[in-house]
Amino acid sequence: TIIVKDRAINKNREIWYLIYITSYIKATKIQVKSILNTLKILRNKDILV
């Protein structure tokens, strides 16, 4: 039973790692999008000026 418990813990850890990685990637994508949008706004302002 101890081995089964260890396996279950390892599976849970893998799942948590996957969730953490996917959420981290999503957050970085959102940050990149916002940075690109701000750059576009700055470029547009420069063109207007």
PDB file of N, CA and C in Angstrom:
ATOM      1  N   THR A   1       0.846  -1.208   0.000  1.00  0.00           N
ATOM      2  CA  THR A   1       0.000   0.000   0.000  1.00  0.00           C
ATOM      3  C   THR A   1       0.881   1.257   0.000  1.00  0.00           C
ATOM      4  N   ILE A   2       2.047   1.172   0.610  1.00  0.00           N
ATOM      5  CA  ILE A   2       2.929   2.350   0.667  1.00  0.00           C
ATOM      6  C   ILE A   2       3.362   2.736  -0.750  1.00  0.00           C
ATOM      7  N   ILE A   3       3.706   1.734  -1.575  1.00  0.00           N
ATOM      8  CA  ILE A   3       4.154   2.014  -2.948  1.00  0.00           C
ATOM      9  C   ILE A   3       3.016   2.690  -3.725  1.00  0.00           C
ATOM     10  N   VAL A   4       1.805   2.189  -3.560  1.00  0.00           N
ATOM     11  CA  VAL A   4       0.660   2.778  -4.265  1.00  0.00           C
ATOM     12  C   VAL A   4       0.490   4.234  -3.849  1.00  0.00           C
ATOM     13  N   LYS A   5       0.622   4.503  -2.557  1.00  0.00           N
ATOM     14  CA  LYS A   5       0.479   5.887  -2.080  1.00  0.00           C
ATOM     15  C   LYS A   5       1.542   6.772  -2.714  1.00  0.00           C
ATOM     16  N   ASP A   6       2.792   6.287  -2.746  1.00  0.00           N
ATOM     17  CA  ASP A   6       3.873   7.069  -3.360  1.00  0.00           C
ATOM     18  C   ASP A   6       3.556   7.361  -4.819  1.00  0.00           C
ATOM     19  N   ARG A   7       3.072   6.370  -5.528  1.00  0.00           N
ATOM     20  CA  ARG A   7       2.728   6.568  -6.940  1.00  0.00           C
ATOM     21  C   ARG A   7       1.642   7.636  -7.084  1.00  0.00           C
ATOM     22  N   ALA A   8       0.651   7.567  -6.228  1.00  0.00           N
ATOM     23  CA  ALA A   8      -0.438   8.546  -6.288  1.00  0.00           C
ATOM     24  C   ALA A   8       0.112   9.949  -6.028  1.00  0.00           C
ATOM     25  N   ILE A   9       1.004  10.068  -5.052  1.00  0.00           N
ATOM     26  CA  ILE A   9       1.597  11.374  -4.736  1.00  0.00           C
ATOM     27  C   ILE A   9       2.381  11.878  -5.943  1.00  0.00           C
ATOM     28  N   ASN A  10       3.152  11.011  -6.562  1.00  0.00           N
ATOM     29  CA  ASN A  10       3.925  11.410  -7.739  1.00  0.00           C
ATOM     30  C   ASN A  10       3.003  11.881  -8.861  1.00  0.00           C
ATOM     31  N   LYS A  11       1.907  11.163  -9.084  1.00  0.00           N
ATOM     32  CA  LYS A  11       0.951  11.565 -10.125  1.00  0.00           C
ATOM     33  C   LYS A  11       0.374  12.939  -9.801  1.00  0.00           C
ATOM     34  N   ASN A  12       0.004  13.154  -8.536  1.00  0.00           N
ATOM     35  CA  ASN A  12      -0.542  14.455  -8.149  1.00  0.00           C
ATOM     36  C   ASN A  12       0.488  15.553  -8.391  1.00  0.00           C
ATOM     37  N   ARG A  13       1.752  15.264  -8.058  1.00  0.00           N
ATOM     38  CA  ARG A  13       2.801  16.256  -8.278  1.00  0.00           C
ATOM     39  C   ARG A  13       2.921  16.585  -9.754  1.00  0.00           C
ATOM     40  N   GLU A  14       2.903  15.560 -10.605  1.00  0.00           N
ATOM     41  CA  GLU A  14       3.002  15.790 -12.048  1.00  0.00           C
ATOM     42  C   GLU A  14       1.853  16.658 -12.527  1.00  0.00           C
ATOM     43  N   ILE A  15       0.648  16.367 -12.044  1.00  0.00           N
ATOM     44  CA  ILE A  15      -0.529  17.148 -12.442  1.00  0.00           C
ATOM     45  C   ILE A  15      -0.355  18.597 -12.006  1.00  0.00           C
ATOM     46  N   TRP A  16       0.105  18.792 -10.743  1.00  0.00           N
ATOM     47  CA  TRP A  16       0.287  20.153 -10.244  1.00  0.00           C
ATOM     48  C   TRP A  16       1.354  20.880 -11.040  1.00  0.00           C
ATOM     49  N   TYR A  17       2.437  20.188 -11.399  1.00  0.00           N
ATOM     50  CA  TYR A  17       3.487  20.811 -12.213  1.00  0.00           C
ATOM     51  C   TYR A  17       2.908  21.246 -13.562  1.00  0.00           C
ATOM     52  N   LEU A  18       2.117  20.367 -14.184  1.00  0.00           N
ATOM     53  CA  LEU A  18       1.520  20.702 -15.476  1.00  0.00           C
ATOM     54  C   LEU A  18       0.610  21.925 -15.343  1.00  0.00           C
ATOM     55  N   ILE A  19      -0.214  21.944 -14.298  1.00  0.00           N
ATOM     56  CA  ILE A  19      -1.118  23.080 -14.085  1.00  0.00           C
ATOM     57  C   ILE A  19      -0.305  24.358 -13.899  1.00  0.00           C
ATOM     58  N   TYR A  20       0.751  24.258 -13.081  1.00  0.00           N
ATOM     59  CA  TYR A  20       1.590  25.429 -12.802  1.00  0.00           C
ATOM     60  C   TYR A  20       2.243  25.935 -14.083  1.00  0.00           C
ATOM     61  N   ILE A  21       2.792  25.011 -14.870  1.00  0.00           N
ATOM     62  CA  ILE A  21       3.478  25.398 -16.116  1.00  0.00           C
ATOM     63  C   ILE A  21       2.493  26.038 -17.093  1.00  0.00           C
ATOM     64  N   THR A  22       1.317  25.419 -17.252  1.00  0.00           N
ATOM     65  CA  THR A  22       0.336  25.963 -18.206  1.00  0.00           C
ATOM     66  C   THR A  22      -0.136  27.349 -17.760  1.00  0.00           C
ATOM     67  N   SER A  23      -0.391  27.521 -16.465  1.00  0.00           N
ATOM     68  CA  SER A  23      -0.836  28.829 -15.977  1.00  0.00           C
ATOM     69  C   SER A  23       0.271  29.858 -16.149  1.00  0.00           C
ATOM     70  N   TYR A  24       1.536  29.435 -15.924  1.00  0.00           N
ATOM     71  CA  TYR A  24       2.671  30.347 -16.079  1.00  0.00           C
ATOM     72  C   TYR A  24       2.796  30.783 -17.535  1.00  0.00           C
ATOM     73  N   ILE A  25       2.652  29.826 -18.455  1.00  0.00           N
ATOM     74  CA  ILE A  25       2.738  30.149 -19.890  1.00  0.00           C
ATOM     75  C   ILE A  25       1.616  31.107 -20.273  1.00  0.00           C
ATOM     76  N   LYS A  26       0.418  30.863 -19.777  1.00  0.00           N
ATOM     77  CA  LYS A  26      -0.707  31.748 -20.081  1.00  0.00           C
ATOM     78  C   LYS A  26      -0.425  33.155 -19.577  1.00  0.00           C
ATOM     79  N   ALA A  27       0.091  33.256 -18.364  1.00  0.00           N
ATOM     80  CA  ALA A  27       0.383  34.571 -17.783  1.00  0.00           C
ATOM     81  C   ALA A  27       1.442  35.288 -18.621  1.00  0.00           C
ATOM     82  N   THR A  28       2.491  34.578 -19.022  1.00  0.00           N
ATOM     83  CA  THR A  28       3.544  35.214 -19.818  1.00  0.00           C
ATOM     84  C   THR A  28       2.987  35.655 -21.168  1.00  0.00           C
ATOM     85  N   LYS A  29       2.119  34.838 -21.774  1.00  0.00           N
ATOM     86  CA  LYS A  29       1.506  35.222 -23.050  1.00  0.00           C
ATOM     87  C   LYS A  29       0.704  36.507 -22.885  1.00  0.00           C
ATOM     88  N   ILE A  30      -0.062  36.606 -21.796  1.00  0.00           N
ATOM     89  CA  ILE A  30      -0.863  37.809 -21.556  1.00  0.00           C
ATOM     90  C   ILE A  30       0.059  39.011 -21.384  1.00  0.00           C
ATOM     91  N   GLN A  31       1.155  38.831 -20.630  1.00  0.00           N
ATOM     92  CA  GLN A  31       2.104  39.927 -20.417  1.00  0.00           C
ATOM     93  C   GLN A  31       2.702  40.378 -21.742  1.00  0.00           C
ATOM     94  N   VAL A  32       3.085  39.415 -22.566  1.00  0.00           N
ATOM     95  CA  VAL A  32       3.670  39.747 -23.875  1.00  0.00           C
ATOM     96  C   VAL A  32       2.659  40.516 -24.714  1.00  0.00           C
ATOM     97  N   LYS A  33       1.415  40.067 -24.714  1.00  0.00           N
ATOM     98  CA  LYS A  33       0.368  40.753 -25.479  1.00  0.00           C
ATOM     99  C   LYS A  33       0.213  42.194 -24.994  1.00  0.00           C
ATOM    100  N   SER A  34       0.176  42.390 -23.692  1.00  0.00           N
ATOM    101  CA  SER A  34       0.008  43.744 -23.154  1.00  0.00           C
ATOM    102  C   SER A  34       1.211  44.612 -23.524  1.00  0.00           C
ATOM    103  N   ILE A  35       2.417  44.041 -23.453  1.00  0.00           N
ATOM    104  CA  ILE A  35       3.620  44.804 -23.815  1.00  0.00           C
ATOM    105  C   ILE A  35       3.553  45.199 -25.292  1.00  0.00           C
ATOM    106  N   LEU A  36       3.171  44.249 -26.138  1.00  0.00           N
ATOM    107  CA  LEU A  36       3.072  44.545 -27.571  1.00  0.00           C
ATOM    108  C   LEU A  36       2.022  45.628 -27.812  1.00  0.00           C
ATOM    109  N   ASN A  37       0.905  45.565 -27.111  1.00  0.00           N
ATOM    110  CA  ASN A  37      -0.146  46.574 -27.278  1.00  0.00           C
ATOM    111  C   ASN A  37       0.362  47.946 -26.871  1.00  0.00           C
ATOM    112  N   THR A  38       1.101  48.017 -25.746  1.00  0.00           N
ATOM    113  CA  THR A  38       1.637  49.310 -25.295  1.00  0.00           C
ATOM    114  C   THR A  38       2.626  49.839 -26.319  1.00  0.00           C
ATOM    115  N   LEU A  39       3.455  48.955 -26.882  1.00  0.00           N
ATOM    116  CA  LEU A  39       4.411  49.390 -27.917  1.00  0.00           C
ATOM    117  C   LEU A  39       3.665  49.946 -29.126  1.00  0.00           C
ATOM    118  N   LYS A  40       2.591  49.271 -29.527  1.00  0.00           N
ATOM    119  CA  LYS A  40       1.796  49.752 -30.659  1.00  0.00           C
ATOM    120  C   LYS A  40       1.236  51.133 -30.359  1.00  0.00           C
ATOM    121  N   ILE A  41       0.717  51.331 -29.146  1.00  0.00           N
ATOM    122  CA  ILE A  41       0.143  52.623 -28.760  1.00  0.00           C
ATOM    123  C   ILE A  41       1.234  53.690 -28.819  1.00  0.00           C
ATOM    124  N   LEU A  42       2.411  53.374 -28.287  1.00  0.00           N
ATOM    125  CA  LEU A  42       3.514  54.339 -28.297  1.00  0.00           C
ATOM    126  C   LEU A  42       3.895  54.682 -29.736  1.00  0.00           C
ATOM    127  N   ARG A  43       3.956  53.680 -30.597  1.00  0.00           N
ATOM    128  CA  ARG A  43       4.292  53.918 -32.009  1.00  0.00           C
ATOM    129  C   ARG A  43       3.250  54.832 -32.647  1.00  0.00           C
ATOM    130  N   ASN A  44       1.987  54.555 -32.388  1.00  0.00           N
ATOM    131  CA  ASN A  44       0.924  55.377 -32.957  1.00  0.00           C
ATOM    132  C   ASN A  44       1.052  56.818 -32.471  1.00  0.00           C
ATOM    133  N   LYS A  45       1.360  56.996 -31.188  1.00  0.00           N
ATOM    134  CA  LYS A  45       1.521  58.345 -30.640  1.00  0.00           C
ATOM    135  C   LYS A  45       2.686  59.042 -31.331  1.00  0.00           C
ATOM    136  N   ASP A  46       3.802  58.317 -31.509  1.00  0.00           N
ATOM    137  CA  ASP A  46       4.959  58.907 -32.184  1.00  0.00           C
ATOM    138  C   ASP A  46       4.587  59.342 -33.595  1.00  0.00           C
ATOM    139  N   ILE A  47       3.815  58.520 -34.288  1.00  0.00           N
ATOM    140  CA  ILE A  47       3.405  58.853 -35.653  1.00  0.00           C
ATOM    141  C   ILE A  47       2.527  60.108 -35.631  1.00  0.00           C
ATOM    142  N   LEU A  48       1.614  60.178 -34.660  1.00  0.00           N
ATOM    143  CA  LEU A  48       0.729  61.329 -34.565  1.00  0.00           C
ATOM    144  C   LEU A  48       1.542  62.586 -34.278  1.00  0.00           C
ATOM    145  N   VAL A  49       2.523  62.474 -33.389  1.00  0.00           N
ATOM    146  CA  VAL A  49       3.363  63.636 -33.033  1.00  0.00           C
ATOM    147  C   VAL A  49       4.261  63.935 -34.236  1.00  0.00           C
TER     148      VAL A  49
END
